[in-house]
């Protein structure tokens, strides 16, 4: 479990974001899909939904 003192949290989920917000808290960030039914090659979808190294680093820095 994550101790309450650790507030710099980032959840990365190629699915629904909603359940992760209770774990990342108000200061945390989520990199998750926000839509349903998109169809394209995985690399295109990952780029569209922000599953890139640059975006994850940006979210992590914002959570610190």
CSV table of N, CA, C and O in Angstrom, one decimal:
chain,number,residue,atom,x,y,z
A,1,UNK,N,0.8,-1.2,0.0
A,1,UNK,CA,0.0,0.0,0.0
A,1,UNK,C,0.9,1.2,0.0
A,1,UNK,O,2.0,1.2,0.5
A,2,UNK,N,0.3,2.3,-0.5
A,2,UNK,CA,1.0,3.6,-0.5
A,2,UNK,C,0.8,4.4,0.7
A,2,UNK,O,-0.4,4.6,1.1
A,3,UNK,N,1.8,4.8,1.4
A,3,UNK,CA,1.6,5.6,2.6
A,3,UNK,C,1.0,7.0,2.3
A,3,UNK,O,1.3,7.5,1.2
A,4,UNK,N,0.2,7.6,3.1
A,4,UNK,CA,-0.4,8.8,2.8
A,4,UNK,C,0.6,10.0,2.6
A,4,UNK,O,0.3,10.9,1.9
A,5,UNK,N,1.8,9.8,3.2
A,5,UNK,CA,2.8,10.9,3.0
A,5,UNK,C,3.3,11.0,1.5
A,5,UNK,O,3.9,12.0,1.1
A,6,UNK,N,3.2,9.9,0.8
A,6,UNK,CA,3.7,9.9,-0.6
A,6,UNK,C,2.5,10.3,-1.5
A,6,UNK,O,1.5,9.6,-1.7
A,7,UNK,N,2.6,11.6,-2.0
A,7,UNK,CA,1.6,12.1,-2.8
A,7,UNK,C,2.0,12.2,-4.3
A,7,UNK,O,1.1,12.5,-5.1
A,8,UNK,N,3.2,12.0,-4.6
A,8,UNK,CA,3.7,12.1,-6.0
A,8,UNK,C,3.4,10.7,-6.6
A,8,UNK,O,4.3,9.8,-6.5
A,9,UNK,N,2.2,10.5,-7.2
A,9,UNK,CA,1.8,9.2,-7.7
A,9,UNK,C,1.4,9.4,-9.1
A,9,UNK,O,0.7,10.4,-9.5
A,10,UNK,N,1.7,8.4,-10.0
A,10,UNK,CA,1.3,8.4,-11.3
A,10,UNK,C,0.7,7.0,-11.7
A,10,UNK,O,1.4,6.0,-11.4
A,11,UNK,N,-0.5,6.9,-12.2
A,11,UNK,CA,-1.1,5.7,-12.6
A,11,UNK,C,-1.1,5.6,-14.1
A,11,UNK,O,-1.4,6.6,-14.8
A,12,UNK,N,-0.6,4.5,-14.7
A,12,UNK,CA,-0.6,4.3,-16.1
A,12,UNK,C,-1.4,3.1,-16.4
A,12,UNK,O,-1.1,2.0,-16.0
A,13,UNK,N,-2.5,3.3,-17.1
A,13,UNK,CA,-3.5,2.2,-17.4
A,13,UNK,C,-4.1,2.3,-18.7
A,13,UNK,O,-4.7,3.3,-19.1
A,14,UNK,N,-3.9,1.3,-19.6
A,14,UNK,CA,-4.5,1.3,-20.9
A,14,UNK,C,-6.0,0.8,-20.8
A,14,UNK,O,-6.4,-0.1,-21.4
A,15,UNK,N,-6.7,1.5,-19.9
A,15,UNK,CA,-8.1,1.2,-19.6
A,15,UNK,C,-8.7,2.4,-18.9
A,15,UNK,O,-8.2,3.5,-18.9
A,16,UNK,N,-9.7,2.1,-18.2
A,16,UNK,CA,-10.5,3.2,-17.5
A,16,UNK,C,-9.6,3.9,-16.4
A,16,UNK,O,-9.0,3.2,-15.6
A,17,UNK,N,-9.7,5.2,-16.3
A,17,UNK,CA,-9.0,6.0,-15.3
A,17,UNK,C,-9.7,6.1,-14.0
A,17,UNK,O,-9.0,6.2,-13.0
A,18,UNK,N,-11.0,6.1,-14.0
A,18,UNK,CA,-11.8,6.4,-12.8
A,18,UNK,C,-11.3,5.7,-11.5
A,18,UNK,O,-11.1,6.3,-10.5
A,19,UNK,N,-11.1,4.3,-11.5
A,19,UNK,CA,-10.7,3.7,-10.3
A,19,UNK,C,-9.3,4.1,-9.8
A,19,UNK,O,-9.1,4.0,-8.6
A,20,UNK,N,-8.5,4.6,-10.6
A,20,UNK,CA,-7.1,5.0,-10.2
A,20,UNK,C,-7.1,6.3,-9.4
A,20,UNK,O,-6.2,6.5,-8.6
A,21,UNK,N,-8.1,7.2,-9.6
A,21,UNK,CA,-8.0,8.5,-8.9
A,21,UNK,C,-8.0,8.3,-7.4
A,21,UNK,O,-7.4,9.1,-6.7
A,22,UNK,N,-8.7,7.3,-6.9
A,22,UNK,CA,-8.7,7.1,-5.4
A,22,UNK,C,-7.3,6.6,-4.9
A,22,UNK,O,-7.0,6.8,-3.7
A,23,UNK,N,-6.4,6.1,-5.8
A,23,UNK,CA,-5.1,5.7,-5.4
A,23,UNK,C,-4.1,6.9,-5.6
A,23,UNK,O,-3.2,7.0,-4.8
A,24,UNK,N,-4.2,7.6,-6.6
A,24,UNK,CA,-3.2,8.7,-6.9
A,24,UNK,C,-3.5,9.9,-6.0
A,24,UNK,O,-2.6,10.7,-5.8
A,25,UNK,N,-4.8,10.1,-5.6
A,25,UNK,CA,-5.1,11.3,-4.8
A,25,UNK,C,-5.2,12.6,-5.6
A,25,UNK,O,-5.0,12.6,-6.8
A,26,UNK,N,-5.4,13.6,-4.9
A,26,UNK,CA,-5.5,15.0,-5.5
A,26,UNK,C,-4.3,15.5,-6.2
A,26,UNK,O,-4.3,16.2,-7.2
A,27,UNK,N,-3.1,15.1,-5.7
A,27,UNK,CA,-1.9,15.6,-6.2
A,27,UNK,C,-1.3,14.6,-7.3
A,27,UNK,O,-0.4,15.0,-8.0
A,28,UNK,N,-1.9,13.4,-7.5
A,28,UNK,CA,-1.4,12.5,-8.4
A,28,UNK,C,-1.9,12.7,-9.8
A,28,UNK,O,-2.8,13.6,-10.1
A,29,UNK,N,-1.4,12.0,-10.8
A,29,UNK,CA,-1.8,12.1,-12.2
A,29,UNK,C,-2.1,10.8,-12.7
A,29,UNK,O,-1.5,9.8,-12.3
A,30,UNK,N,-2.9,10.7,-13.7
A,30,UNK,CA,-3.3,9.5,-14.5
A,30,UNK,C,-3.0,9.6,-15.9
A,30,UNK,O,-3.3,10.7,-16.5
A,31,UNK,N,-2.3,8.6,-16.5
A,31,UNK,CA,-2.2,8.5,-17.9
A,31,UNK,C,-3.0,7.3,-18.3
A,31,UNK,O,-2.6,6.1,-18.1
A,32,UNK,N,-4.3,7.5,-18.7
A,32,UNK,CA,-5.2,6.5,-19.0
A,32,UNK,C,-6.1,6.8,-20.2
A,32,UNK,O,-6.2,7.9,-20.6
A,33,UNK,N,-6.7,5.8,-20.7
A,33,UNK,CA,-7.6,6.0,-21.8
A,33,UNK,C,-8.9,6.7,-21.3
A,33,UNK,O,-9.3,6.4,-20.2
A,34,UNK,N,-9.4,7.6,-22.1
A,34,UNK,CA,-10.6,8.3,-21.7
A,34,UNK,C,-11.8,8.1,-22.6
A,34,UNK,O,-12.8,8.7,-22.5
A,35,UNK,N,-11.6,7.1,-23.5
A,35,UNK,CA,-12.7,6.8,-24.5
A,35,UNK,C,-12.8,5.3,-24.7
A,35,UNK,O,-12.0,4.6,-24.2
A,36,UNK,N,-13.8,5.0,-25.4
A,36,UNK,CA,-14.1,3.5,-25.6
A,36,UNK,C,-14.4,3.4,-27.1
A,36,UNK,O,-15.0,4.2,-27.7
A,37,UNK,N,-13.9,2.3,-27.7
A,37,UNK,CA,-14.2,1.9,-29.0
A,37,UNK,C,-13.3,2.4,-30.1
A,37,UNK,O,-13.6,2.3,-31.3
A,38,UNK,N,-12.2,3.1,-29.7
A,38,UNK,CA,-11.3,3.6,-30.7
A,38,UNK,C,-10.6,2.4,-31.4
A,38,UNK,O,-10.3,1.4,-30.8
A,39,UNK,N,-10.4,2.5,-32.7
A,39,UNK,CA,-9.8,1.4,-33.4
A,39,UNK,C,-8.7,2.0,-34.3
A,39,UNK,O,-8.9,2.9,-35.1
A,40,UNK,N,-7.5,1.5,-34.1
A,40,UNK,CA,-6.3,1.8,-34.9
A,40,UNK,C,-5.1,0.9,-34.4
A,40,UNK,O,-5.3,0.3,-33.4
A,41,UNK,N,-4.0,1.0,-35.1
A,41,UNK,CA,-2.9,0.2,-34.6
A,41,UNK,C,-2.5,0.7,-33.2
A,41,UNK,O,-2.7,1.9,-32.9
A,42,UNK,N,-1.9,-0.1,-32.4
A,42,UNK,CA,-1.6,0.2,-31.0
A,42,UNK,C,-0.7,1.4,-30.9
A,42,UNK,O,-1.0,2.3,-30.0
A,43,UNK,N,0.3,1.6,-31.7
A,43,UNK,CA,1.2,2.7,-31.6
A,43,UNK,C,0.4,4.0,-31.9
A,43,UNK,O,0.7,5.1,-31.3
A,44,UNK,N,-0.6,4.0,-32.7
A,44,UNK,CA,-1.4,5.2,-33.0
A,44,UNK,C,-2.2,5.6,-31.8
A,44,UNK,O,-2.3,6.7,-31.3
A,45,UNK,N,-2.9,4.5,-31.2
A,45,UNK,CA,-3.8,4.8,-30.1
A,45,UNK,C,-2.9,5.2,-28.9
A,45,UNK,O,-3.4,6.1,-28.1
A,46,UNK,N,-1.8,4.6,-28.6
A,46,UNK,CA,-1.0,5.0,-27.5
A,46,UNK,C,-0.5,6.4,-27.6
A,46,UNK,O,-0.5,7.2,-26.6
A,47,UNK,N,-0.2,6.9,-28.8
A,47,UNK,CA,0.2,8.3,-29.0
A,47,UNK,C,-1.0,9.2,-28.7
A,47,UNK,O,-0.9,10.2,-28.0
A,48,UNK,N,-2.1,8.8,-29.3
A,48,UNK,CA,-3.4,9.6,-29.1
A,48,UNK,C,-3.7,9.8,-27.6
A,48,UNK,O,-4.1,10.9,-27.2
A,49,UNK,N,-3.6,8.7,-26.8
A,49,UNK,CA,-4.0,8.8,-25.4
A,49,UNK,C,-2.9,9.1,-24.5
A,49,UNK,O,-3.1,9.1,-23.3
A,50,UNK,N,-1.7,9.5,-25.0
A,50,UNK,CA,-0.7,10.0,-24.2
A,50,UNK,C,0.2,8.9,-23.5
A,50,UNK,O,1.0,9.2,-22.6
A,51,UNK,N,0.2,7.7,-24.1
A,51,UNK,CA,1.1,6.7,-23.6
A,51,UNK,C,2.4,6.8,-24.2
A,51,UNK,O,2.9,5.9,-24.9
A,52,UNK,N,3.1,7.9,-24.0
A,52,UNK,CA,4.4,8.1,-24.5
A,52,UNK,C,5.4,8.4,-23.3
A,52,UNK,O,4.9,8.8,-22.3
A,53,UNK,N,6.6,8.1,-23.5
A,53,UNK,CA,7.6,8.4,-22.5
A,53,UNK,C,7.6,9.8,-22.1
A,53,UNK,O,7.6,10.2,-20.9
A,54,UNK,N,7.5,10.7,-23.1
A,54,UNK,CA,7.6,12.2,-22.8
A,54,UNK,C,6.4,12.6,-21.9
A,54,UNK,O,6.5,13.4,-21.0
A,55,UNK,N,5.2,12.1,-22.2
A,55,UNK,CA,4.0,12.4,-21.5
A,55,UNK,C,4.0,11.9,-20.0
A,55,UNK,O,3.6,12.6,-19.1
A,56,UNK,N,4.5,10.6,-19.9
A,56,UNK,CA,4.6,10.0,-18.6
A,56,UNK,C,5.6,10.8,-17.7
A,56,UNK,O,5.3,11.1,-16.5
A,57,UNK,N,6.7,11.2,-18.3
A,57,UNK,CA,7.7,12.0,-17.5
A,57,UNK,C,7.1,13.4,-17.1
A,57,UNK,O,7.2,13.8,-16.0
A,58,UNK,N,6.3,14.0,-18.0
A,58,UNK,CA,5.7,15.3,-17.8
A,58,UNK,C,4.7,15.1,-16.6
A,58,UNK,O,4.7,15.9,-15.7
A,59,UNK,N,3.9,14.1,-16.6
A,59,UNK,CA,2.9,13.8,-15.5
A,59,UNK,C,3.6,13.6,-14.2
A,59,UNK,O,3.2,14.0,-13.2
A,60,UNK,N,4.7,12.8,-14.3
A,60,UNK,CA,5.5,12.5,-13.0
A,60,UNK,C,6.1,13.8,-12.4
A,60,UNK,O,6.0,14.0,-11.2
A,61,UNK,N,6.6,14.6,-13.3
A,61,UNK,CA,7.2,15.9,-12.8
A,61,UNK,C,6.1,16.8,-12.2
A,61,UNK,O,6.3,17.4,-11.2
A,62,UNK,N,4.9,16.8,-12.8
A,62,UNK,CA,3.8,17.6,-12.3
A,62,UNK,C,3.3,17.1,-11.0
A,62,UNK,O,2.8,17.9,-10.2
A,63,UNK,N,3.5,15.8,-10.7
A,63,UNK,CA,3.0,15.3,-9.4
A,63,UNK,C,4.0,15.5,-8.3
A,63,UNK,O,3.6,15.4,-7.1
A,64,UNK,N,5.2,15.9,-8.6
A,64,UNK,CA,6.2,16.1,-7.6
A,64,UNK,C,6.0,17.5,-6.9
A,64,UNK,O,5.8,18.4,-7.5
